[in-house]
């Protein structure tokens, strides 16, 4: 307030003082707003870092779980055939000369099957390693579709004995010849057939159809197994993943079939398609560009 009479100097001083107070209060509001914004920004940064850390921890948890599942699968897939080899070879050693020859033959057959399974497991791991490193090379040759189908049928002659599923192979034309890597193509098809038989189980039906159309080789492997949802299909395409990764899972295997087949086909410049319906079955199509002989 001002006292009377008013001195000009005092008036000027009072006006300046009032202006300073107004400016200080304005600066105070600006500083307060700035400080609140700084706190908000820093809080957001801390929250972002905390969210990233939580996400990374979750990823590490998943990686550790997948590692444990992989080690369990590896142990099972290696120990099972090795135990069979040890067990049946011990039976052979304990047999006497006058024992039933059929028993000897059966033991030898079981040892052979176990050895083949172990070989396929090791070969699959090595093939996956080559695919991952981009080092899978092709040895192209010309061969007939009939010879290829015969080789596939011969390789899987024990399908019903192993999983109780039947295999039916057919072709649109028995006379055509193709040019591709015979062994890799047989390996990719074999993985699909074994996958289909393993999941179809006792009484299951597996079919392979082969055709050449517009310079593309189509190999379709179908089954009447449980089928997969889109989410399950995505998991099955991940190397060394199982839809059920537990040690007590219903289906054996290392989860390499679909990833290996896909990698081999893509190395040929082709693609793999999966059509699966839960409760109905699955059809996997290999589409590979080839030259007709």
CSV table of C-alpha atoms in Angstrom, one decimal:
chain,number,residue,atom,x,y,z
A,1,UNK,CA,0.0,0.0,0.0
A,2,UNK,CA,1.1,3.6,-0.4
A,3,UNK,CA,1.1,6.3,2.2
A,4,UNK,CA,0.1,9.8,1.5
A,5,UNK,CA,1.5,12.2,0.6
A,6,UNK,CA,3.0,10.1,-2.2
A,7,UNK,CA,6.7,10.7,-3.0
A,8,UNK,CA,7.6,10.2,-6.7
A,9,UNK,CA,10.7,8.2,-5.7
A,10,UNK,CA,8.7,6.0,-3.4
A,11,UNK,CA,6.1,5.5,-6.1
A,12,UNK,CA,8.7,4.4,-8.6
A,13,UNK,CA,10.3,2.1,-6.1
A,14,UNK,CA,6.9,0.6,-5.2
A,15,UNK,CA,6.1,0.0,-8.9
A,16,UNK,CA,9.5,-1.6,-9.5
A,17,UNK,CA,9.0,-3.8,-6.5
A,18,UNK,CA,5.6,-4.9,-7.6
A,19,UNK,CA,6.9,-5.7,-11.1
A,20,UNK,CA,9.8,-7.7,-9.6
A,21,UNK,CA,7.3,-9.7,-7.4
A,22,UNK,CA,5.1,-10.4,-10.4
A,23,UNK,CA,8.1,-11.5,-12.5
A,24,UNK,CA,9.3,-13.7,-9.6
A,25,UNK,CA,6.0,-15.3,-9.3
A,26,UNK,CA,5.8,-15.9,-13.0
A,27,UNK,CA,9.3,-17.4,-12.9
A,28,UNK,CA,8.3,-19.6,-10.0
A,29,UNK,CA,5.4,-20.9,-12.0
A,30,UNK,CA,7.6,-21.6,-15.0
A,31,UNK,CA,10.2,-23.3,-12.9
A,32,UNK,CA,7.5,-25.4,-11.2
A,33,UNK,CA,6.0,-26.4,-14.6
A,34,UNK,CA,9.5,-27.2,-15.9
A,35,UNK,CA,10.3,-29.3,-12.8
A,36,UNK,CA,7.0,-31.2,-13.0
A,37,UNK,CA,7.8,-31.9,-16.7
A,38,UNK,CA,11.3,-33.1,-15.8
A,39,UNK,CA,9.9,-35.4,-13.1
A,40,UNK,CA,7.3,-36.8,-15.6
A,41,UNK,CA,9.9,-37.3,-18.3
A,42,UNK,CA,12.4,-39.0,-15.9
A,43,UNK,CA,9.6,-41.2,-14.5
A,44,UNK,CA,8.6,-42.2,-18.0
A,45,UNK,CA,12.3,-43.1,-18.8
A,46,UNK,CA,12.6,-45.1,-15.6
A,47,UNK,CA,9.3,-46.9,-16.4
A,48,UNK,CA,10.6,-47.6,-19.9
A,49,UNK,CA,13.8,-49.0,-18.6
A,50,UNK,CA,11.9,-51.1,-16.1
A,51,UNK,CA,9.6,-52.5,-18.8
A,52,UNK,CA,12.6,-53.3,-21.0
A,53,UNK,CA,14.3,-55.1,-18.1
A,54,UNK,CA,11.2,-57.0,-17.3
A,55,UNK,CA,10.9,-58.0,-21.0
A,56,UNK,CA,14.5,-59.1,-21.1
A,57,UNK,CA,14.0,-61.1,-17.9
A,58,UNK,CA,11.0,-62.8,-19.5
A,59,UNK,CA,13.0,-63.6,-22.6
A,60,UNK,CA,15.8,-65.1,-20.5
A,61,UNK,CA,13.3,-67.2,-18.6
A,62,UNK,CA,11.9,-68.5,-21.9
A,63,UNK,CA,15.4,-69.2,-23.2
A,64,UNK,CA,16.3,-71.1,-20.1
A,65,UNK,CA,13.1,-73.1,-20.3
A,66,UNK,CA,13.8,-73.9,-24.0
A,67,UNK,CA,17.4,-74.9,-23.1
A,68,UNK,CA,16.1,-77.3,-20.5
A,69,UNK,CA,13.5,-78.7,-22.9
A,70,UNK,CA,16.2,-79.1,-25.5
A,71,UNK,CA,18.6,-80.9,-23.2
A,72,UNK,CA,15.8,-83.2,-22.0
A,73,UNK,CA,14.9,-84.0,-25.7
A,74,UNK,CA,18.5,-84.6,-26.6
A,75,UNK,CA,19.0,-86.9,-23.6
A,76,UNK,CA,15.9,-88.8,-24.5
A,77,UNK,CA,16.6,-89.1,-28.2
A,78,UNK,CA,20.1,-90.3,-27.7
A,79,UNK,CA,19.6,-92.5,-24.7
A,80,UNK,CA,16.6,-94.3,-26.1
A,81,UNK,CA,18.3,-95.9,-29.1
A,82,UNK,CA,21.5,-96.4,-27.1
A,83,UNK,CA,19.7,-98.3,-24.4
A,84,UNK,CA,18.1,-100.5,-27.1
A,85,UNK,CA,21.5,-101.2,-28.6
A,86,UNK,CA,22.9,-102.1,-25.2
A,87,UNK,CA,19.9,-104.1,-24.1
A,88,UNK,CA,19.5,-106.2,-27.2
A,89,UNK,CA,23.2,-106.8,-27.7
A,90,UNK,CA,23.4,-108.0,-24.1
A,91,UNK,CA,20.5,-110.5,-24.9
A,92,UNK,CA,22.5,-111.7,-28.0
A,93,UNK,CA,25.6,-112.2,-25.8
A,94,UNK,CA,23.6,-114.2,-23.2
A,95,UNK,CA,22.0,-116.5,-25.8
A,96,UNK,CA,23.2,-120.0,-26.2
A,97,UNK,CA,24.1,-121.7,-29.5
A,98,UNK,CA,20.9,-123.7,-29.5
A,99,UNK,CA,18.6,-120.8,-28.8
A,100,UNK,CA,15.8,-119.9,-31.3
A,101,UNK,CA,17.4,-118.3,-34.4
A,102,UNK,CA,14.3,-116.1,-34.8
A,103,UNK,CA,15.1,-114.5,-31.4
A,104,UNK,CA,18.6,-113.8,-32.6
A,105,UNK,CA,17.2,-112.2,-35.8
A,106,UNK,CA,14.7,-110.1,-33.8
A,107,UNK,CA,17.4,-108.8,-31.5
A,108,UNK,CA,19.7,-108.0,-34.5
A,109,UNK,CA,16.7,-106.2,-36.2
A,110,UNK,CA,16.0,-104.1,-33.1
A,111,UNK,CA,19.7,-103.2,-32.8
A,112,UNK,CA,19.6,-102.1,-36.5
A,113,UNK,CA,16.5,-100.0,-36.0
A,114,UNK,CA,18.0,-98.3,-32.9
A,115,UNK,CA,21.2,-97.6,-34.8
A,116,UNK,CA,19.3,-96.2,-37.7
A,117,UNK,CA,17.4,-93.9,-35.4
A,118,UNK,CA,20.5,-92.7,-33.7
A,119,UNK,CA,22.1,-92.1,-37.1
A,120,UNK,CA,19.1,-90.1,-38.2
A,121,UNK,CA,19.2,-88.0,-35.1
A,122,UNK,CA,22.9,-87.1,-35.5
A,123,UNK,CA,22.4,-86.5,-39.2
A,124,UNK,CA,19.4,-84.2,-38.6
A,125,UNK,CA,21.4,-82.1,-36.1
A,126,UNK,CA,24.3,-81.7,-38.6
A,127,UNK,CA,21.9,-80.8,-41.4
A,128,UNK,CA,20.2,-78.2,-39.3
A,129,UNK,CA,23.6,-76.8,-38.4
A,130,UNK,CA,24.5,-76.5,-42.2
A,131,UNK,CA,21.1,-74.9,-42.9
A,132,UNK,CA,21.5,-72.3,-40.1
A,133,UNK,CA,25.0,-71.4,-41.3
A,134,UNK,CA,23.8,-71.1,-44.9
A,135,UNK,CA,26.3,-73.9,-45.9
A,136,UNK,CA,23.8,-76.5,-47.2
A,137,UNK,CA,24.9,-77.4,-50.7
A,138,UNK,CA,23.0,-79.3,-53.3
A,139,UNK,CA,24.2,-82.2,-55.5
A,140,UNK,CA,21.8,-82.1,-58.4
A,141,UNK,CA,21.1,-85.1,-60.5
A,142,UNK,CA,18.4,-86.3,-62.8
A,143,UNK,CA,16.2,-89.2,-61.6
A,144,UNK,CA,12.7,-90.6,-62.2
A,145,UNK,CA,9.8,-89.9,-60.0
A,146,UNK,CA,9.2,-93.7,-59.8
A,147,UNK,CA,12.7,-94.3,-58.4
A,148,UNK,CA,12.2,-91.6,-55.8
A,149,UNK,CA,8.9,-93.0,-54.7
A,150,UNK,CA,10.3,-96.5,-54.5
A,151,UNK,CA,13.2,-95.2,-52.3
A,152,UNK,CA,10.8,-93.3,-50.0
A,153,UNK,CA,8.6,-96.4,-49.6
A,154,UNK,CA,11.6,-98.7,-48.9
A,155,UNK,CA,13.0,-96.3,-46.3
A,156,UNK,CA,9.7,-96.2,-44.4
A,157,UNK,CA,8.8,-99.9,-44.6
A,158,UNK,CA,8.8,-100.1,-40.8
A,159,UNK,CA,6.3,-97.3,-40.4
A,160,UNK,CA,3.5,-99.5,-39.2
A,161,UNK,CA,5.8,-101.3,-36.8
A,162,UNK,CA,7.2,-98.1,-35.3
A,163,UNK,CA,4.0,-96.0,-35.0
A,164,UNK,CA,1.1,-98.2,-36.2
A,165,UNK,CA,0.4,-95.9,-39.2
A,166,UNK,CA,0.1,-96.9,-42.9
A,167,UNK,CA,1.8,-95.1,-45.8
A,168,UNK,CA,0.3,-94.8,-49.3
A,169,UNK,CA,2.4,-93.2,-52.1
A,170,UNK,CA,1.1,-92.0,-55.4
A,171,UNK,CA,2.0,-89.9,-58.5
A,172,UNK,CA,0.1,-88.0,-61.1
A,173,UNK,CA,2.5,-89.4,-63.7
A,174,UNK,CA,4.9,-92.3,-63.3
A,175,UNK,CA,7.0,-91.4,-66.4
A,176,UNK,CA,8.3,-88.0,-65.6
A,177,UNK,CA,11.9,-87.2,-64.5
A,178,UNK,CA,13.1,-84.4,-62.4
A,179,UNK,CA,16.4,-82.7,-61.5
A,180,UNK,CA,17.2,-82.0,-57.9
A,181,UNK,CA,19.3,-83.2,-55.0
A,182,UNK,CA,17.9,-86.8,-54.6
A,183,UNK,CA,19.2,-87.4,-51.0
A,184,UNK,CA,18.1,-84.0,-49.6
A,185,UNK,CA,14.7,-84.3,-51.2
A,186,UNK,CA,14.3,-87.8,-49.8
A,187,UNK,CA,15.4,-86.5,-46.4
A,188,UNK,CA,12.9,-83.6,-46.4
A,189,UNK,CA,10.1,-86.0,-47.5
A,190,UNK,CA,11.1,-88.6,-45.0
A,191,UNK,CA,11.0,-86.1,-42.1
A,192,UNK,CA,7.4,-85.1,-43.1
A,193,UNK,CA,6.3,-88.7,-43.4
A,194,UNK,CA,7.8,-89.6,-40.0
A,195,UNK,CA,6.2,-86.6,-38.4
A,196,UNK,CA,2.8,-87.5,-39.9
A,197,UNK,CA,3.1,-91.1,-38.8
A,198,UNK,CA,4.3,-90.2,-35.3
A,199,UNK,CA,1.4,-87.9,-34.7
A,200,UNK,CA,-1.3,-90.0,-36.4
A,201,UNK,CA,-0.4,-93.0,-34.3
A,202,UNK,CA,-2.0,-96.4,-34.3
A,203,UNK,CA,-4.4,-96.8,-37.2
A,204,UNK,CA,-3.3,-93.5,-38.7
A,205,UNK,CA,-3.1,-93.0,-42.5
A,206,UNK,CA,-0.3,-91.1,-44.1
A,207,UNK,CA,-0.2,-90.4,-47.8
A,208,UNK,CA,2.4,-88.9,-50.2
A,209,UNK,CA,1.4,-87.5,-53.5
A,210,UNK,CA,3.9,-86.3,-56.1
A,211,UNK,CA,3.4,-84.3,-59.3
A,212,UNK,CA,5.2,-82.1,-61.8
A,213,UNK,CA,3.3,-79.0,-62.9
A,214,UNK,CA,4.5,-75.9,-64.7
A,215,UNK,CA,8.2,-76.6,-63.9
A,216,UNK,CA,7.5,-77.1,-60.2
A,217,UNK,CA,7.7,-80.3,-58.3
A,218,UNK,CA,4.9,-80.7,-55.7
A,219,UNK,CA,5.2,-83.2,-52.9
A,220,UNK,CA,2.2,-83.4,-50.6
A,221,UNK,CA,2.4,-85.3,-47.3
A,222,UNK,CA,-1.0,-85.7,-45.6
A,223,UNK,CA,-2.2,-87.3,-42.4
A,224,UNK,CA,-5.3,-87.8,-40.3
A,225,UNK,CA,-3.6,-86.9,-37.1
A,226,UNK,CA,-4.7,-84.3,-34.4
A,227,UNK,CA,-3.9,-81.3,-36.6
A,228,UNK,CA,-2.5,-77.9,-35.4
A,229,UNK,CA,-3.8,-74.4,-34.7
A,230,UNK,CA,-1.9,-71.5,-36.3
A,231,UNK,CA,-0.1,-70.9,-33.0
A,232,UNK,CA,1.0,-74.5,-32.7
A,233,UNK,CA,2.1,-74.5,-36.4
A,234,UNK,CA,4.4,-71.5,-35.6
A,235,UNK,CA,5.9,-73.4,-32.7
A,236,UNK,CA,6.4,-76.5,-34.7
A,237,UNK,CA,8.4,-74.5,-37.3
A,238,UNK,CA,10.9,-73.4,-34.7
A,239,UNK,CA,14.0,-75.7,-34.6
A,240,UNK,CA,14.1,-78.1,-31.7
A,241,UNK,CA,10.7,-77.0,-30.4
A,242,UNK,CA,7.8,-79.2,-29.6
A,243,UNK,CA,4.2,-78.1,-29.2
A,244,UNK,CA,4.4,-80.1,-25.9
A,245,UNK,CA,7.9,-79.6,-24.7
A,246,UNK,CA,7.6,-81.6,-21.5
A,247,UNK,CA,9.6,-84.7,-20.9
A,248,UNK,CA,6.4,-86.7,-20.5
A,249,UNK,CA,5.0,-85.5,-23.8
A,250,UNK,CA,2.9,-87.8,-25.9
A,251,UNK,CA,5.0,-87.5,-29.1
A,252,UNK,CA,8.7,-88.3,-29.3
A,253,UNK,CA,11.2,-86.5,-31.5
A,254,UNK,CA,13.4,-83.4,-31.3
A,255,UNK,CA,11.2,-81.0,-33.2
A,256,UNK,CA,13.4,-81.0,-36.3
A,257,UNK,CA,11.2,-82.4,-39.0
A,258,UNK,CA,9.4,-79.3,-40.2
A,259,UNK,CA,12.3,-76.9,-39.8
A,260,UNK,CA,14.6,-79.3,-41.7
A,261,UNK,CA,12.2,-79.9,-44.5
A,262,UNK,CA,11.6,-76.2,-44.8
A,263,UNK,CA,15.3,-75.4,-44.8
A,264,UNK,CA,16.1,-78.0,-47.5
A,265,UNK,CA,13.2,-76.9,-49.8
A,266,UNK,CA,14.2,-73.2,-49.4
A,267,UNK,CA,17.8,-74.2,-50.3
A,268,UNK,CA,16.4,-75.5,-53.5
A,269,UNK,CA,14.7,-72.2,-54.2
A,270,UNK,CA,11.3,-73.5,-53.2
A,271,UNK,CA,8.9,-73.1,-50.4
A,272,UNK,CA,6.9,-75.2,-47.9
A,273,UNK,CA,3.2,-74.7,-47.1
A,274,UNK,CA,1.3,-76.1,-44.1
A,275,UNK,CA,-2.5,-76.6,-44.1
A,276,UNK,CA,-3.6,-78.0,-40.8
A,277,UNK,CA,-7.0,-78.2,-39.1
A,278,UNK,CA,-7.4,-79.4,-35.4
A,279,UNK,CA,-9.2,-82.7,-35.2
A,280,UNK,CA,-8.9,-83.3,-39.0
A,281,UNK,CA,-5.2,-83.5,-39.9
A,282,UNK,CA,-2.3,-81.8,-41.7
A,283,UNK,CA,-1.1,-81.5,-45.2
A,284,UNK,CA,2.4,-80.2,-45.9
A,285,UNK,CA,3.2,-79.2,-49.5
A,286,UNK,CA,6.8,-78.9,-50.8
A,287,UNK,CA,6.9,-76.7,-53.9
A,288,UNK,CA,10.3,-76.9,-55.7
A,289,UNK,CA,11.2,-75.4,-59.1
A,290,UNK,CA,12.9,-78.1,-61.2
A,291,UNK,CA,13.6,-78.9,-64.8
A,292,UNK,CA,11.8,-81.7,-66.5
A,293,UNK,CA,13.9,-84.4,-68.0
